[in-house]
Structure formats: structure tokens, C-alpha cells
PDB file of C-alpha atoms in Angstrom:
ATOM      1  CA  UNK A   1       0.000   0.000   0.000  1.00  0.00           C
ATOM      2  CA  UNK A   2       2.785   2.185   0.906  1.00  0.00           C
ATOM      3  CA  UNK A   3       4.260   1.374  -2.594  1.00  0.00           C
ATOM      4  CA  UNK A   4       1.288   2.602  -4.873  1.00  0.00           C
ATOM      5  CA  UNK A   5       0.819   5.593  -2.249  1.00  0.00           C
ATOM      6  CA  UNK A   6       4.550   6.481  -3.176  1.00  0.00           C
ATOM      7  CA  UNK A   7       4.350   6.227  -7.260  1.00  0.00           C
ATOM      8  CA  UNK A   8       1.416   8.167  -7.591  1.00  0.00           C
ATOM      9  CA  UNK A   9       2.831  11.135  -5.103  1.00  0.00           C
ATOM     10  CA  UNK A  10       6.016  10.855  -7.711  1.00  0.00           C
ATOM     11  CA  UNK A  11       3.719  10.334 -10.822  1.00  0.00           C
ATOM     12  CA  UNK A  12       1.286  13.338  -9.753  1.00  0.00           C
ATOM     13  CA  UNK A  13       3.518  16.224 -10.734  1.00  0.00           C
ATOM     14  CA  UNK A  14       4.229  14.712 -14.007  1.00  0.00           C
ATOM     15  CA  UNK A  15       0.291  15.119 -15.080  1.00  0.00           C
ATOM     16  CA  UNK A  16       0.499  19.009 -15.325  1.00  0.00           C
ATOM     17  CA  UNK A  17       4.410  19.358 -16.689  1.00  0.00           C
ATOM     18  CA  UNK A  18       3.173  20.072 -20.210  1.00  0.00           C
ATOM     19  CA  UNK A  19       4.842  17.505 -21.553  1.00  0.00           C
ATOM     20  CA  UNK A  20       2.600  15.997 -25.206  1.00  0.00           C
ATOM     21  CA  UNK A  21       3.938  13.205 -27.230  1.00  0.00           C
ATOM     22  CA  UNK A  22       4.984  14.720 -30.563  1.00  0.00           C
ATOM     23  CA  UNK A  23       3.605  12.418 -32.835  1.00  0.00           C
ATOM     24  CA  UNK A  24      -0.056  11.940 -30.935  1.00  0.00           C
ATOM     25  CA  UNK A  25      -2.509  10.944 -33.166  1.00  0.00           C
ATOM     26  CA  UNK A  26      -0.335   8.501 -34.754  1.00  0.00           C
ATOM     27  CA  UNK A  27      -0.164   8.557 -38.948  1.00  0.00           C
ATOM     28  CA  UNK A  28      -3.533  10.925 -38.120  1.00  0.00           C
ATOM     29  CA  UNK A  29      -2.229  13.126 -36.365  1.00  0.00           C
ATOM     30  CA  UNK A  30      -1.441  16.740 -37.205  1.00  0.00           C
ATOM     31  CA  UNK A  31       2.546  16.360 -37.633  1.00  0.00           C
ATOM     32  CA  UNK A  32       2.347  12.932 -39.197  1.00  0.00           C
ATOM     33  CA  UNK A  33       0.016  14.806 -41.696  1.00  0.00           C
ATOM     34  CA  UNK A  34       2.142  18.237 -41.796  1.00  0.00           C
ATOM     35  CA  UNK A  35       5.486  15.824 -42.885  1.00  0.00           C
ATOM     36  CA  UNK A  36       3.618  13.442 -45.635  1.00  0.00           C
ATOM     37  CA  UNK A  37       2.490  16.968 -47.557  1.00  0.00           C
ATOM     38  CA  UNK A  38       6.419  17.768 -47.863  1.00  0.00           C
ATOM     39  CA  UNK A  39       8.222  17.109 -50.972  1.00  0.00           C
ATOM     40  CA  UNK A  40      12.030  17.157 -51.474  1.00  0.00           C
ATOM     41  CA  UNK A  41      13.129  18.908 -53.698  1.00  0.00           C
ATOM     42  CA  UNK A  42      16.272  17.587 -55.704  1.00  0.00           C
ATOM     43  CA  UNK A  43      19.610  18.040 -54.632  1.00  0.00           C
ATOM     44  CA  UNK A  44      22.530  18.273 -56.404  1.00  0.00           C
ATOM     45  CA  UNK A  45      25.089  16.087 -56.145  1.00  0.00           C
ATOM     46  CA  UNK A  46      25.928  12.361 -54.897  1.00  0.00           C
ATOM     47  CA  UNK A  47      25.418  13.693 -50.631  1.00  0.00           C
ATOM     48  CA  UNK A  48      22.283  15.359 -52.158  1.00  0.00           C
ATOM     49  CA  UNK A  49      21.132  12.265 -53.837  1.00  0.00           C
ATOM     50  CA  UNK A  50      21.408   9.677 -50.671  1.00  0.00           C
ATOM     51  CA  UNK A  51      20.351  12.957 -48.531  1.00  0.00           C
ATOM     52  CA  UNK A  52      17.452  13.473 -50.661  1.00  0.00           C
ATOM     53  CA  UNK A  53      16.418   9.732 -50.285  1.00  0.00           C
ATOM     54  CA  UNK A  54      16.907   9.582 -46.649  1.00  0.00           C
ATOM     55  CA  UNK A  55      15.028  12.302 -46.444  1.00  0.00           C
ATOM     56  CA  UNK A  56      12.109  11.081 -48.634  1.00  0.00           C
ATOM     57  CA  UNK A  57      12.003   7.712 -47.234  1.00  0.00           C
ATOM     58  CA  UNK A  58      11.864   9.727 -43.458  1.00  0.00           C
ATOM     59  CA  UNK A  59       8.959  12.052 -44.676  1.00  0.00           C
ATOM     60  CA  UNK A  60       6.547   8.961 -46.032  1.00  0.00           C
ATOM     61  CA  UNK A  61       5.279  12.007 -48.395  1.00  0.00           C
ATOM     62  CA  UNK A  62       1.946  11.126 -49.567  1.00  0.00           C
ATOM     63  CA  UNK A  63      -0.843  12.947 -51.746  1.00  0.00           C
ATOM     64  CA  UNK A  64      -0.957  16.337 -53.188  1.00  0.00           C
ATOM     65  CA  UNK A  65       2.564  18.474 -51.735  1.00  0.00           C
ATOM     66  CA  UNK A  66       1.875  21.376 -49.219  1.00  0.00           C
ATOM     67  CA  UNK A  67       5.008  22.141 -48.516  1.00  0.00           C
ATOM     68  CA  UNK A  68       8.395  21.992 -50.383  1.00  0.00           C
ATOM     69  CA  UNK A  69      11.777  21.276 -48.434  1.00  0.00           C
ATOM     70  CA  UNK A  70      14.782  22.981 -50.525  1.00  0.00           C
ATOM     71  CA  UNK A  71      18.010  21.788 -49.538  1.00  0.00           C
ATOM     72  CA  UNK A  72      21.302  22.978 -49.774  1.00  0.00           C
ATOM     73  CA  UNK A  73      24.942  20.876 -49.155  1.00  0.00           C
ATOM     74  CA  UNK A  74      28.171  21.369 -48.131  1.00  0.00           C
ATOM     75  CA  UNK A  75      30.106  18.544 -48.223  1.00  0.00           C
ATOM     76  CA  UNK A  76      34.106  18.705 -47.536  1.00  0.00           C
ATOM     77  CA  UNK A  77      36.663  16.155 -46.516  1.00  0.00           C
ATOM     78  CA  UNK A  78      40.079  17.751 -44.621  1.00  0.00           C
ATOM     79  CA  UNK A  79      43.218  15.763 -43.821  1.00  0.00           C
ATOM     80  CA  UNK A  80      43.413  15.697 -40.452  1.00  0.00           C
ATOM     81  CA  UNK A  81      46.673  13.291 -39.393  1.00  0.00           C
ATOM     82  CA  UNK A  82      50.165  13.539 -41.599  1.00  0.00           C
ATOM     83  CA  UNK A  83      53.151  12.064 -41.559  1.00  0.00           C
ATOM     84  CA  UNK A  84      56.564  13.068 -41.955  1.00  0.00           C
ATOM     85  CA  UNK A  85      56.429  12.370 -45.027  1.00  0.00           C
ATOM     86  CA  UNK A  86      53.245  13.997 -45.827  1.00  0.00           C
ATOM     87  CA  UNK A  87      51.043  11.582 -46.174  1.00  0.00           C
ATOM     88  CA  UNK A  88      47.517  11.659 -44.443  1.00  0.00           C
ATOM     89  CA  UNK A  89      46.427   8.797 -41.705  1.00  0.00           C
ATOM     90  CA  UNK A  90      43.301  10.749 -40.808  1.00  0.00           C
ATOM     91  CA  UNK A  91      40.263  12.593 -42.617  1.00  0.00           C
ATOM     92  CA  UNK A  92      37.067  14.437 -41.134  1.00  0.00           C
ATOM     93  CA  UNK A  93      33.939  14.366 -43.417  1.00  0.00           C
ATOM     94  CA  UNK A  94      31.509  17.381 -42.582  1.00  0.00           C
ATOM     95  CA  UNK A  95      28.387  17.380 -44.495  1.00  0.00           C
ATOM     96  CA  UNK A  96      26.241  20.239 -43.532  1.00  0.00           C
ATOM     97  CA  UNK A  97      23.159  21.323 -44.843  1.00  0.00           C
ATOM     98  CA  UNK A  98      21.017  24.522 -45.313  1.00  0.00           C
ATOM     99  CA  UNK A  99      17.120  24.060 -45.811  1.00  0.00           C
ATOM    100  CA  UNK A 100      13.750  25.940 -46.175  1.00  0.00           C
ATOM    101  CA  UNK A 101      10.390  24.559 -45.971  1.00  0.00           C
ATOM    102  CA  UNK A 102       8.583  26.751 -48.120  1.00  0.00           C
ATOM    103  CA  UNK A 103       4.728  26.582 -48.511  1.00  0.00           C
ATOM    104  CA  UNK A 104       3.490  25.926 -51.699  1.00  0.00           C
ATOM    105  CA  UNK A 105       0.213  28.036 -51.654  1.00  0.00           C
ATOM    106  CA  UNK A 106       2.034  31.165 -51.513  1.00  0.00           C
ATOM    107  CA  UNK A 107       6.052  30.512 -51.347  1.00  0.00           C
ATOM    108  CA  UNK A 108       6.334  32.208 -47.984  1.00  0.00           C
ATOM    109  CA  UNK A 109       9.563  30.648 -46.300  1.00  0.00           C
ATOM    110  CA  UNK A 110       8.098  29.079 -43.374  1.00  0.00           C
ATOM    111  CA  UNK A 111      11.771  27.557 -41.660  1.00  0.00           C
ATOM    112  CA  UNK A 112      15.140  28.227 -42.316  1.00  0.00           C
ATOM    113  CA  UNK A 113      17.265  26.685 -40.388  1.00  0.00           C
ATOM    114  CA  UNK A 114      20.822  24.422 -40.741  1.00  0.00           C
ATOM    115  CA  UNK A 115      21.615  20.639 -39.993  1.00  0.00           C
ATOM    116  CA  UNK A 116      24.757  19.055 -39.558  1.00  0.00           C
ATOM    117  CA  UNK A 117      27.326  16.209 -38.642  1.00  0.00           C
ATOM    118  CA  UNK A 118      31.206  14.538 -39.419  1.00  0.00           C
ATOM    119  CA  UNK A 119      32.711  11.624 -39.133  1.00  0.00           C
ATOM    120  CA  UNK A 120      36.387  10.810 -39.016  1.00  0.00           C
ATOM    121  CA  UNK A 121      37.571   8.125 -41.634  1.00  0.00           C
ATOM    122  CA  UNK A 122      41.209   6.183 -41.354  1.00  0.00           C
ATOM    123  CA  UNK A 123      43.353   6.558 -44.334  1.00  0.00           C
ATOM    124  CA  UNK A 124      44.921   3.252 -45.132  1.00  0.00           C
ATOM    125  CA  UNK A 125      47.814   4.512 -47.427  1.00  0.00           C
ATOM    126  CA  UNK A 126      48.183   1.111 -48.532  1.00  0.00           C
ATOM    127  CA  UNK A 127      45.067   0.836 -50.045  1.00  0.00           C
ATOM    128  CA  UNK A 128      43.251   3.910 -52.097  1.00  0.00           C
ATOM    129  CA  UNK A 129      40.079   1.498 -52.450  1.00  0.00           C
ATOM    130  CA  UNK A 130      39.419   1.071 -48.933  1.00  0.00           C
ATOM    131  CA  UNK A 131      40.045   4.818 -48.413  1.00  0.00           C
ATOM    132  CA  UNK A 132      37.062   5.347 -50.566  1.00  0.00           C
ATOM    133  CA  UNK A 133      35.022   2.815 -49.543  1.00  0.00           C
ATOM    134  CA  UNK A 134      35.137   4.247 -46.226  1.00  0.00           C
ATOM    135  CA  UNK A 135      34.647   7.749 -47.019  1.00  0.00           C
ATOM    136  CA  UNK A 136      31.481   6.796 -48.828  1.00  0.00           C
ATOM    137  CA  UNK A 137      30.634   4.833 -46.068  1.00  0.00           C
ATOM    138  CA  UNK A 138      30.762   7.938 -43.796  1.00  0.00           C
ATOM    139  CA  UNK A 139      29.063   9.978 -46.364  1.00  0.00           C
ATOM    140  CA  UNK A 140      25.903   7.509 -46.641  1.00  0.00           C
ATOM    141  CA  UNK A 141      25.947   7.288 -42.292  1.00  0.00           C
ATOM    142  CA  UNK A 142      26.000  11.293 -42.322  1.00  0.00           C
ATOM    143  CA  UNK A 143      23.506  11.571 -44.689  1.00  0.00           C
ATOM    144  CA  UNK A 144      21.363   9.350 -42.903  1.00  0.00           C
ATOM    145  CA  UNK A 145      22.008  11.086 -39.802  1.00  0.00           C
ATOM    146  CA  UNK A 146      21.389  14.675 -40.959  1.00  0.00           C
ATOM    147  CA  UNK A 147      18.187  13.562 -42.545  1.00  0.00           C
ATOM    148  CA  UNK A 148      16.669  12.827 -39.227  1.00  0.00           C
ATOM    149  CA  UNK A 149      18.060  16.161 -37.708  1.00  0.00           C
ATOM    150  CA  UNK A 150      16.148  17.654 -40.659  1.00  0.00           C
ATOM    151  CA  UNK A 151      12.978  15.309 -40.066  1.00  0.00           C
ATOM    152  CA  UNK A 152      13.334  16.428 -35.696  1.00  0.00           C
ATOM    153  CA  UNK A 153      12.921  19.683 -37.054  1.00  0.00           C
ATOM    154  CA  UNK A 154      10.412  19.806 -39.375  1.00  0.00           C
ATOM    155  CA  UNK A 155       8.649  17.651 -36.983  1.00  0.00           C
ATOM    156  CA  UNK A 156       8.856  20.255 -33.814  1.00  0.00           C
ATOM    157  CA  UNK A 157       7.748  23.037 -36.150  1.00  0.00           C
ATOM    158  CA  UNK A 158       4.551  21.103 -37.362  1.00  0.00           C
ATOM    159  CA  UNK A 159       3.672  20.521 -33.705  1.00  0.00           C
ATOM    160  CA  UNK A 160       4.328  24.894 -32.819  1.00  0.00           C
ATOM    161  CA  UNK A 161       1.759  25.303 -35.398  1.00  0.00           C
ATOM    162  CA  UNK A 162      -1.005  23.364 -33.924  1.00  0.00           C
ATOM    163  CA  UNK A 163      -3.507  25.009 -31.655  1.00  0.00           C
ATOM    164  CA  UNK A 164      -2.904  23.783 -28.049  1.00  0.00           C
ATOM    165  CA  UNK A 165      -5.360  22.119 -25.821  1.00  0.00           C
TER     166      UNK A 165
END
């Protein structure tokens, strides 16, 4: 008795905190529905292709478009380790991104806002192939990565927007 007295003195507080699951109302609900009426625009580029298909697989987009996501890439590699004799040992791939959801019914700019990530890659000087499979590897694991920072956003924006209760 002293038990269930206990967890619902702790669990009271928690009932007026504000707190509102983000996706309630499941694939109904008002940012389930916000995120399927957004379609990606293309981006350029091999980061914007696998970005632009994480992205689309992430957003489920369905039906007629309400909103358009433009995105925008910056994708560098930098040497990070050398050697005395100048070779590299160590890279850092940053892929950054720059997007806008802009409504379709009138092209208003409804969020502009940035995304981000890197990953460092080991250069085997022994082997150029395995130095680019792995920096592809860390390309398609950024992309996938920055796509749901992009997808958190969107998602927090759709649920500003709806009226409270």
C-alpha cells in the first residue's frame, strides 16, 4: 500500500508538466500529416542524392505536396593526421546542410534553419580502395544522420503550429 501511495505522489507532478507526445494521433495526427504533404526537392550532387532519399524515405510524403523542403549541401573532406612524409592517416567528413520549408500556396519561407554532422575516416595509405570505400561509407551514415536532424525539425515546427489544448 505504501508502494502505490509512493508512485502516484512521484507520478502526480508529471500530469500538469506540459509535456505531449509529438507524434499523438499517430499517422492521423497533425505532424504525421504536416510531414507526408512535404516534398524534397532535388539536390545536387551524390550527398544530395542519398540525402534526398533519406530524407524522402523519413517524410513517407503522400498525396498532393503542401510544402516543399529545398536543400542545400556542403560537403568537404580535410586531412586531419600527416606524416613526416606527408602523407595523411586521418580525414574528417563534414556534411552540412542549409534548408527551407517553403509553402506551396504562396512561397512564404516558413523555416530556415541548418543541420549538420562529421565523421572521421582512417586513411589506409596502402590501399586507395578502402580509403574510398570508407569515405562513402561515412558519407551515406552522415547523410542518414542529418536527414533525421532535418525530419526532428520539421517535426517540432509542425507541432508549434497546432492550436494547443
Amino acid at each position: 500500500m505504501k508502494r502505490l501511495i509512493a508512485t502516484a505522489l512521484l507520478i502526480a507532478p508529471l500530469a500538469g508538466c506540459g509535456l505531449h507526445p509529438l507524434y499523438g494521433g499517430g499517422a492521423g495526427g497533425g505532424v504525421a500529416t504536416t510531414l507526408s504533404g512535404v516534398e524534397v526537392a532535388p539536390i545536387e550532387g551524390q550527398a544530395g542524392w542519398l540525402r534526398g532519399n533519406a530524407l524522402r524515405d523519413r517524410l513517407a510524403a503522400s498525396g498532393t505536396p503542401r510544402y516543399r523542403l529545398d536543400v542545400k549541401l556542403d560537403d568537404q573532406i580535410a586531412g586531419l593526421g600527416v606524416r613526416r612524409d606527408d602523407s595523411v592517416t586521418r580525414e574528417r567528413r563534414t556534411l552540412r546542410a542549409r534548408y527551407q520549408l517553403v509553402d506551396l500556396a504562396d512561397g512564404a519561407v516558413l523555416l530556415d534553419a541548418t543541420a549538420g554532422s562529421d565523421a572521421g575516416i582512417d586513411v589506409i595509405v596502402s590501399s586507395e580502395y578502402a580509403t574510398i570505400a570508407a569515405e562513402n561509407t561515412a558519407l551515406e551514415n552522415l547523410s542518414g544522420i542529418v536527414a533525421d536532424q532535418i525530419v526532428a525539425k520539421l517535426a517540432l515546427y509542425a507541432r508549434r503550429r497546432q492550436p494547443t489544448r
